[in-house]
mmCIF file of C-alpha atoms and ligand atoms in Angstrom:
data_model
loop_
_atom_site.group_PDB
_atom_site.id
_atom_site.type_symbol
_atom_site.label_atom_id
_atom_site.label_comp_id
_atom_site.label_asym_id
_atom_site.label_seq_id
_atom_site.Cartn_x
_atom_site.Cartn_y
_atom_site.Cartn_z
ATOM 1 C CA MET A 1 -8.045 -5.566 -24.636
ATOM 2 C CA ASP A 2 -8.377 -4.188 -21.167
ATOM 3 C CA PRO A 3 -6.215 -0.671 -21.136
ATOM 4 C CA MET A 4 -4.646 -1.358 -17.796
ATOM 5 C CA LEU A 5 -3.866 -4.984 -18.168
ATOM 6 C CA ASP A 6 -2.106 -4.488 -22.005
ATOM 7 C CA PHE A 7 1.369 -5.450 -22.005
ATOM 8 C CA THR A 8 1.309 -5.981 -25.731
ATOM 9 C CA GLY A 9 5.041 -5.493 -26.740
ATOM 10 C CA LYS A 10 6.325 -4.560 -23.292
ATOM 11 C CA VAL A 11 9.634 -6.946 -22.900
ATOM 12 C CA ALA A 12 9.576 -8.062 -19.001
ATOM 13 C CA LEU A 13 12.375 -10.022 -17.275
ATOM 14 C CA ILE A 14 11.753 -11.950 -14.178
ATOM 15 C CA THR A 15 13.840 -13.852 -11.343
ATOM 16 C CA GLY A 16 12.922 -17.049 -9.813
ATOM 17 C CA ALA A 17 10.661 -17.638 -12.457
ATOM 18 C CA ALA A 18 10.087 -21.041 -12.258
ATOM 19 C CA SER A 19 8.200 -21.335 -9.471
ATOM 20 C CA GLY A 20 5.243 -19.553 -7.483
ATOM 21 C CA PHE A 21 5.220 -15.803 -7.763
ATOM 22 C CA GLY A 22 7.286 -15.699 -10.803
ATOM 23 C CA ARG A 23 5.754 -18.513 -12.529
ATOM 24 C CA GLY A 24 2.346 -16.971 -12.145
ATOM 25 C CA LEU A 25 3.464 -13.384 -13.198
ATOM 26 C CA ALA A 26 4.944 -15.198 -16.410
ATOM 27 C CA ALA A 27 1.838 -17.191 -16.814
ATOM 28 C CA GLU A 28 -0.432 -13.255 -16.916
ATOM 29 C CA LEU A 29 2.642 -10.959 -18.113
ATOM 30 C CA GLY A 30 2.659 -13.279 -21.541
ATOM 31 C CA LYS A 31 -0.896 -14.089 -21.762
ATOM 32 C CA ARG A 32 -1.864 -9.829 -22.163
ATOM 33 C CA GLY A 33 1.437 -9.709 -24.801
ATOM 34 C CA ALA A 34 4.957 -9.541 -22.763
ATOM 35 C CA ARG A 35 7.644 -11.411 -24.307
ATOM 36 C CA LEU A 36 9.460 -12.432 -21.708
ATOM 37 C CA VAL A 37 13.118 -13.233 -20.430
ATOM 38 C CA LEU A 38 12.944 -15.377 -17.531
ATOM 39 C CA GLY A 39 15.355 -16.458 -15.321
ATOM 40 C CA ASP A 40 15.879 -19.337 -12.601
ATOM 41 C CA ILE A 41 18.315 -21.868 -11.144
ATOM 42 C CA ASN A 42 15.802 -25.051 -11.239
ATOM 43 C CA MET A 43 15.967 -25.471 -14.781
ATOM 44 C CA GLU A 44 14.498 -28.220 -15.261
ATOM 45 C CA ALA A 45 11.296 -26.475 -14.198
ATOM 46 C CA LEU A 46 12.099 -22.873 -16.060
ATOM 47 C CA ASP A 47 12.082 -24.911 -19.532
ATOM 48 C CA LYS A 48 9.282 -26.500 -18.812
ATOM 49 C CA LEU A 49 7.058 -23.605 -18.011
ATOM 50 C CA VAL A 50 9.217 -21.937 -21.207
ATOM 51 C CA ALA A 51 7.625 -24.679 -23.333
ATOM 52 C CA ASP A 52 3.973 -23.931 -22.130
ATOM 53 C CA LEU A 53 4.304 -20.261 -22.312
ATOM 54 C CA GLU A 54 5.668 -21.165 -26.411
ATOM 55 C CA ALA A 55 2.593 -23.711 -26.757
ATOM 56 C CA ASP A 56 0.545 -20.727 -26.113
ATOM 57 C CA GLY A 57 1.780 -18.418 -28.464
ATOM 58 C CA VAL A 58 4.145 -16.203 -25.945
ATOM 59 C CA ASP A 59 7.581 -15.431 -27.070
ATOM 60 C CA ALA A 60 9.634 -16.101 -24.064
ATOM 61 C CA LEU A 61 13.031 -17.352 -23.238
ATOM 62 C CA ALA A 62 14.623 -19.369 -19.796
ATOM 63 C CA ARG A 63 18.117 -18.446 -19.173
ATOM 64 C CA ARG A 64 19.843 -20.419 -15.619
ATOM 65 C CA CYS A 65 20.070 -17.056 -13.390
ATOM 66 C CA ASP A 66 21.718 -17.438 -9.866
ATOM 67 C CA VAL A 67 21.099 -13.843 -7.961
ATOM 68 C CA SER A 68 23.562 -14.160 -6.109
ATOM 69 C CA SER A 69 26.184 -13.951 -8.899
ATOM 70 C CA GLU A 70 26.296 -10.416 -10.122
ATOM 71 C CA ASP A 71 27.225 -12.147 -13.717
ATOM 72 C CA ASP A 72 24.090 -13.938 -14.325
ATOM 73 C CA CYS A 73 21.830 -10.865 -13.303
ATOM 74 C CA LYS A 74 23.922 -8.792 -15.981
ATOM 75 C CA ALA A 75 23.493 -11.725 -18.322
ATOM 76 C CA MET A 76 20.024 -11.771 -18.076
ATOM 77 C CA VAL A 77 19.740 -8.118 -19.008
ATOM 78 C CA ASP A 78 22.475 -8.261 -21.913
ATOM 79 C CA THR A 79 19.531 -11.289 -23.308
ATOM 80 C CA ALA A 80 16.663 -8.679 -22.859
ATOM 81 C CA MET A 81 18.900 -6.287 -24.855
ATOM 82 C CA GLU A 82 20.252 -8.461 -27.483
ATOM 83 C CA ARG A 83 16.901 -10.458 -28.566
ATOM 84 C CA PHE A 84 14.504 -7.970 -28.178
ATOM 85 C CA GLY A 85 16.962 -4.460 -27.954
ATOM 86 C CA ARG A 86 15.288 -3.347 -24.712
ATOM 87 C CA LEU A 87 13.702 -3.412 -21.548
ATOM 88 C CA ASP A 88 10.621 -2.356 -20.232
ATOM 89 C CA LEU A 89 9.872 -4.300 -17.068
ATOM 90 C CA ALA A 90 11.505 -6.360 -14.325
ATOM 91 C CA ALA A 91 10.402 -8.227 -11.467
ATOM 92 C CA ASN A 92 13.046 -9.042 -9.081
ATOM 93 C CA ASN A 93 11.760 -11.608 -7.085
ATOM 94 C CA ALA A 94 13.591 -15.218 -6.580
ATOM 95 C CA GLY A 95 13.888 -15.417 -2.854
ATOM 96 C CA ILE A 96 14.795 -17.666 0.126
ATOM 97 C CA ALA A 97 13.589 -18.440 3.402
ATOM 98 C CA HIS A 98 15.251 -20.439 6.281
ATOM 99 C CA GLY A 99 13.743 -22.476 8.569
ATOM 100 C CA PHE A 100 12.204 -20.697 11.705
ATOM 101 C CA ILE A 101 15.082 -20.419 14.334
ATOM 102 C CA GLY A 102 15.108 -16.803 17.171
ATOM 103 C CA VAL A 103 17.288 -14.555 17.262
ATOM 104 C CA GLU A 104 19.288 -15.746 19.954
ATOM 105 C CA ASP A 105 20.004 -18.679 17.269
ATOM 106 C CA LEU A 106 21.054 -17.009 13.836
ATOM 107 C CA THR A 107 24.395 -18.109 12.430
ATOM 108 C CA GLU A 108 26.574 -15.601 10.479
ATOM 109 C CA GLU A 109 25.662 -18.762 7.501
ATOM 110 C CA VAL A 110 22.454 -18.057 7.887
ATOM 111 C CA LEU A 111 22.759 -14.589 7.587
ATOM 112 C CA ASP A 112 25.028 -14.984 4.559
ATOM 113 C CA GLN A 113 22.345 -17.300 2.420
ATOM 114 C CA GLN A 114 19.401 -14.796 2.947
ATOM 115 C CA MET A 115 21.687 -11.466 2.269
ATOM 116 C CA ASN A 116 23.474 -13.292 -0.877
ATOM 117 C CA VAL A 117 20.109 -14.118 -2.362
ATOM 118 C CA ASN A 118 17.032 -12.170 -1.693
ATOM 119 C CA VAL A 119 19.699 -8.641 -1.327
ATOM 120 C CA LYS A 120 21.890 -9.307 -3.923
ATOM 121 C CA GLY A 121 19.545 -10.455 -5.957
ATOM 122 C CA VAL A 122 17.582 -7.056 -6.151
ATOM 123 C CA MET A 123 21.334 -5.010 -6.161
ATOM 124 C CA PHE A 124 22.631 -6.661 -9.056
ATOM 125 C CA GLY A 125 19.602 -6.691 -10.479
ATOM 126 C CA MET A 126 19.037 -2.933 -10.243
ATOM 127 C CA LYS A 127 22.192 -1.906 -11.676
ATOM 128 C CA TYR A 128 21.814 -3.310 -14.838
ATOM 129 C CA GLN A 129 17.944 -2.955 -15.759
ATOM 130 C CA ILE A 130 17.416 0.753 -14.579
ATOM 131 C CA PRO A 131 20.604 2.010 -17.548
ATOM 132 C CA ALA A 132 18.873 -0.900 -19.877
ATOM 133 C CA MET A 133 15.786 1.024 -18.927
ATOM 134 C CA ARG A 134 17.170 4.758 -18.844
ATOM 135 C CA GLN A 135 17.588 3.364 -23.009
ATOM 136 C CA SER A 136 14.148 2.236 -23.373
ATOM 137 C CA GLY A 137 12.505 5.541 -22.784
ATOM 138 C CA GLY A 138 11.675 4.117 -19.068
ATOM 139 C CA GLY A 139 9.784 1.161 -17.148
ATOM 140 C CA ALA A 140 8.709 -0.130 -14.481
ATOM 141 C CA ILE A 141 10.981 -2.716 -11.882
ATOM 142 C CA LEU A 142 8.666 -4.598 -9.018
ATOM 143 C CA ASN A 143 10.830 -6.049 -5.938
ATOM 144 C CA THR A 144 9.816 -8.763 -3.800
ATOM 145 C CA SER A 145 10.060 -7.907 -0.216
ATOM 146 C CA SER A 146 7.630 -9.641 2.257
ATOM 147 C CA MET A 147 5.537 -8.650 5.500
ATOM 148 C CA ALA A 148 8.858 -9.407 7.131
ATOM 149 C CA GLY A 149 10.519 -6.265 5.041
ATOM 150 C CA ILE A 150 8.025 -4.183 7.001
ATOM 151 C CA GLY A 151 7.859 -5.153 11.089
ATOM 152 C CA GLY A 152 9.496 -8.495 12.440
ATOM 153 C CA GLY A 153 9.729 -11.917 11.327
ATOM 154 C CA PRO A 154 9.277 -14.187 14.590
ATOM 155 C CA LYS A 155 11.717 -17.049 14.280
ATOM 156 C CA ILE A 156 12.917 -15.740 10.430
ATOM 157 C CA GLY A 157 15.147 -12.766 11.243
ATOM 158 C CA ALA A 158 18.042 -13.195 8.719
ATOM 159 C CA TYR A 159 14.696 -13.484 6.332
ATOM 160 C CA ALA A 160 13.198 -10.048 8.020
ATOM 161 C CA ALA A 161 16.631 -8.588 7.610
ATOM 162 C CA SER A 162 17.333 -9.213 4.087
ATOM 163 C CA LYS A 163 13.767 -8.133 2.879
ATOM 164 C CA HIS A 164 13.968 -4.991 4.960
ATOM 165 C CA ALA A 165 17.145 -4.306 2.763
ATOM 166 C CA VAL A 166 14.918 -4.842 -0.289
ATOM 167 C CA ILE A 167 13.053 -1.769 0.513
ATOM 168 C CA GLY A 168 15.225 0.633 1.362
ATOM 169 C CA LEU A 169 16.868 -0.473 -1.971
ATOM 170 C CA THR A 170 13.472 -0.121 -3.990
ATOM 171 C CA ARG A 171 13.042 3.703 -2.117
ATOM 172 C CA THR A 172 16.584 4.699 -3.038
ATOM 173 C CA ALA A 173 16.258 3.319 -6.240
ATOM 174 C CA ALA A 174 13.079 5.254 -6.590
ATOM 175 C CA VAL A 175 14.521 8.200 -5.566
ATOM 176 C CA GLU A 176 17.195 7.687 -7.941
ATOM 177 C CA SER A 177 15.701 6.996 -11.121
ATOM 178 C CA GLY A 178 12.123 8.695 -10.881
ATOM 179 C CA ARG A 179 12.709 11.569 -13.353
ATOM 180 C CA LYS A 180 13.901 8.934 -15.879
ATOM 181 C CA ASN A 181 10.646 7.416 -16.110
ATOM 182 C CA ILE A 182 11.376 4.486 -14.448
ATOM 183 C CA ARG A 183 9.012 3.804 -11.278
ATOM 184 C CA VAL A 184 10.488 0.749 -8.964
ATOM 185 C CA ASN A 185 7.659 -0.734 -5.824
ATOM 186 C CA ALA A 186 7.856 -3.532 -3.753
ATOM 187 C CA ILE A 187 5.120 -5.896 -2.986
ATOM 188 C CA CYS A 188 5.202 -7.340 0.736
ATOM 189 C CA PRO A 189 3.215 -10.582 0.732
ATOM 190 C CA TYR A 190 2.016 -11.969 3.566
ATOM 191 C CA TYR A 191 2.121 -16.105 4.571
ATOM 192 C CA THR A 192 1.227 -17.227 1.002
ATOM 193 C CA ARG A 193 0.611 -21.012 -0.429
ATOM 194 C CA THR A 194 3.796 -21.590 -2.649
ATOM 195 C CA PRO A 195 6.075 -24.279 -2.714
ATOM 196 C CA MET A 196 8.539 -21.683 -0.017
ATOM 197 C CA LEU A 197 5.506 -22.354 2.770
ATOM 198 C CA GLU A 198 4.544 -26.043 1.379
ATOM 199 C CA GLY A 199 6.970 -27.550 -0.968
ATOM 200 C CA GLY A 200 9.796 -30.540 0.271
ATOM 201 C CA GLU A 201 11.876 -28.171 2.645
ATOM 202 C CA GLY A 202 8.835 -25.306 3.045
ATOM 203 C CA LEU A 203 8.531 -23.485 6.267
ATOM 204 C CA ALA A 204 5.114 -25.406 6.511
ATOM 205 C CA SER A 205 6.484 -28.701 5.826
ATOM 206 C CA GLY A 206 7.731 -31.749 7.704
ATOM 207 C CA GLY A 207 5.320 -33.446 10.529
ATOM 208 C CA GLU A 208 3.985 -30.271 11.799
ATOM 209 C CA ALA A 209 2.937 -28.626 8.971
ATOM 210 C CA ASP A 210 -0.954 -29.025 9.554
ATOM 211 C CA LYS A 211 -0.180 -26.657 13.101
ATOM 212 C CA THR A 212 2.030 -24.272 11.345
ATOM 213 C CA LEU A 213 -0.179 -23.787 8.530
ATOM 214 C CA ALA A 214 -2.966 -22.751 11.400
ATOM 215 C CA MET A 215 -0.831 -20.933 12.826
ATOM 216 C CA MET A 216 0.237 -18.732 10.009
ATOM 217 C CA ALA A 217 -3.587 -18.528 9.488
ATOM 218 C CA ALA A 218 -4.256 -17.234 12.831
ATOM 219 C CA GLY A 219 -2.065 -14.319 12.407
ATOM 220 C CA SER A 220 -4.137 -12.442 9.328
ATOM 221 C CA PRO A 221 -7.772 -10.741 10.112
ATOM 222 C CA MET A 222 -8.733 -13.081 7.672
ATOM 223 C CA LYS A 223 -7.612 -16.370 9.012
ATOM 224 C CA ARG A 224 -6.253 -17.254 6.366
ATOM 225 C CA ILE A 225 -2.822 -17.540 4.581
ATOM 226 C CA GLY A 226 -3.117 -16.092 0.866
ATOM 227 C CA GLU A 227 -3.414 -17.915 -2.459
ATOM 228 C CA PRO A 228 -0.249 -17.201 -5.216
ATOM 229 C CA GLU A 229 -3.180 -15.856 -7.259
ATOM 230 C CA GLU A 230 -4.232 -12.981 -5.421
ATOM 231 C CA ILE A 231 -0.029 -11.892 -4.676
ATOM 232 C CA VAL A 232 -0.069 -12.730 -8.524
ATOM 233 C CA ALA A 233 -2.697 -10.436 -9.503
ATOM 234 C CA VAL A 234 -1.597 -7.340 -7.283
ATOM 235 C CA MET A 235 2.049 -7.583 -9.527
ATOM 236 C CA MET A 236 0.263 -7.007 -12.269
ATOM 237 C CA MET A 237 -1.724 -3.804 -10.993
ATOM 238 C CA LEU A 238 2.067 -2.760 -9.597
ATOM 239 C CA LEU A 239 3.612 -3.131 -13.212
ATOM 240 C CA SER A 240 0.366 -2.173 -15.221
ATOM 241 C CA PRO A 241 1.205 1.367 -17.724
ATOM 242 C CA ALA A 242 -1.916 2.248 -16.303
ATOM 243 C CA ASN A 243 -0.791 2.270 -12.531
ATOM 244 C CA SER A 244 1.823 5.152 -13.719
ATOM 245 C CA PHE A 245 2.476 7.484 -10.885
ATOM 246 C CA MET A 246 2.684 5.108 -7.597
ATOM 247 C CA ASN A 247 6.680 4.761 -6.903
ATOM 248 C CA GLY A 248 8.911 4.331 -4.128
ATOM 249 C CA GLN A 249 6.071 1.945 -2.247
ATOM 250 C CA ALA A 250 6.225 -0.682 -0.390
ATOM 251 C CA ILE A 251 2.739 -2.093 -1.052
ATOM 252 C CA ALA A 252 1.553 -4.743 1.397
ATOM 253 C CA VAL A 253 -0.713 -7.175 0.764
ATOM 254 C CA ASP A 254 -1.642 -9.296 3.641
ATOM 255 C CA GLY A 255 -5.367 -9.931 4.509
ATOM 256 C CA GLY A 256 -4.896 -6.899 6.917
ATOM 257 C CA VAL A 257 -2.152 -7.595 9.178
ATOM 258 C CA SER A 258 -0.363 -4.554 9.004
ATOM 259 C CA ALA A 259 -4.105 -3.022 9.779
ATOM 260 C CA PHE A 260 -3.623 -4.247 13.539
HETATM 261 N N1 LIG B 1 5.408 -17.801 -0.430
HETATM 262 C C1 LIG B 1 5.496 -16.438 0.888
HETATM 263 O O1 LIG B 1 4.449 -16.639 2.052
HETATM 264 C C2 LIG B 1 6.041 -15.852 0.505
HETATM 265 C C3 LIG B 1 5.426 -14.954 1.852
HETATM 266 C C4 LIG B 1 6.048 -13.238 1.264
HETATM 267 C C5 LIG B 1 7.266 -13.503 0.201
HETATM 268 N N2 LIG B 1 7.913 -14.245 -0.419
HETATM 269 C C6 LIG B 1 8.706 -13.984 -1.803
HETATM 270 O O2 LIG B 1 8.271 -14.236 -2.596
HETATM 271 C C7 LIG B 1 9.609 -14.209 -3.408
HETATM 272 C C8 LIG B 1 9.123 -15.769 -4.451
HETATM 273 O O3 LIG B 1 8.905 -16.987 -3.558
HETATM 274 P P1 LIG B 1 7.558 -18.019 -3.573
HETATM 275 O O4 LIG B 1 6.885 -18.359 -2.431
HETATM 276 O O5 LIG B 1 7.141 -17.711 -5.106
HETATM 277 O O6 LIG B 1 9.046 -19.062 -4.118
HETATM 278 P P2 LIG B 1 9.025 -20.564 -4.884
HETATM 279 O O7 LIG B 1 10.024 -21.229 -3.829
HETATM 280 O O8 LIG B 1 8.317 -21.301 -5.011
HETATM 281 O O9 LIG B 1 9.909 -19.478 -5.730
HETATM 282 C C9 LIG B 1 11.100 -18.957 -5.720
HETATM 283 C C10 LIG B 1 11.542 -19.173 -7.114
HETATM 284 O O10 LIG B 1 12.718 -18.991 -6.663
HETATM 285 C C11 LIG B 1 14.433 -19.105 -7.712
HETATM 286 N N3 LIG B 1 15.770 -19.171 -6.600
HETATM 287 C C12 LIG B 1 15.828 -19.822 -5.268
HETATM 288 N N4 LIG B 1 17.316 -19.326 -5.182
HETATM 289 C C13 LIG B 1 17.634 -18.647 -6.460
HETATM 290 C C14 LIG B 1 18.720 -18.192 -6.857
HETATM 291 N N5 LIG B 1 19.915 -17.742 -5.665
HETATM 292 N N6 LIG B 1 18.670 -17.521 -8.027
HETATM 293 C C15 LIG B 1 17.538 -17.897 -8.744
HETATM 294 N N7 LIG B 1 16.509 -17.931 -8.490
HETATM 295 C C16 LIG B 1 16.453 -18.250 -7.421
HETATM 296 C C17 LIG B 1 14.075 -21.208 -6.952
HETATM 297 O O11 LIG B 1 14.442 -21.938 -8.091
HETATM 298 C C18 LIG B 1 11.913 -20.951 -7.297
HETATM 299 O O12 LIG B 1 12.019 -21.068 -8.050
HETATM 300 C C19 LIG B 1 10.983 -14.706 -3.013
HETATM 301 O O13 LIG B 1 11.564 -13.281 -2.812
HETATM 302 C C20 LIG B 1 9.793 -14.873 -1.467
HETATM 303 O O14 LIG B 1 10.838 -14.576 -0.767
HETATM 304 C C21 LIG B 1 6.812 -15.163 -0.400
#
């Protein structure tokens, strides 16, 4: 196997693994030899994913994990250590968005929901992943932020606040843990065609869906939104054992939006 994408024997934990980027990342890592501890709140979809992975010969297990719960985040790491005896890779990827709403109409409830999942999930995740990786001799953590973590997110202000916080936590953990051979980076995708966009309650669902998708596409120099596999490809590069000196970065995958 190409050593740049050889994950043989690595133990990888992924949250939000039942759908979208997390699901794609699980499949690609599994294909390349990683052993997987997968968490989500959607157990039906997660169990189905694990059954499919096992059918392909991947060593994977599913665990219910609500990332807003510190106990659940700890249990994910405990599971990896008990089952496999080590933790090499972690993708703190679970996240939620909220409906389009201006800053002047945001509510405390919406902000709390965003912070509870998007920020606590990353913080509680790293809190337990870092000691386990230290014990394993090092590792790599990938946190899923967003283009709304780098710049303003029009009409998604609470989401943007939470994704900025993800980058703050990422940089801090990177600086703290670099000497322990633990790299911590964030990925910042532009709008991408996953259930978060096109699902039943997705950002681009309902009667105005076509108009919303067209506006999202128009906002990018490439005049289209992303496809999930384009984001997963960069997630793989960020976690690659060959990518051994990138630390503390927030990488935009955005069709050129950040180049404006
Ligand atoms: N799709 C996009 O346009 C886009 C752009 C930038 C960033 N992101 C980020 O990418 C990440 C993955 O999103 P996606 O697009 O694959 O969406 P998705 O909705 O397809 O997948 C998200 C997964 O997270 C799970 N989840 C939700 N709340 C959870 C919780 N409390 N605990 C554990 N799991 C939970 C869901 O069940 C789902 O399986 C998110 O952090 C999202 O904010 C998405």
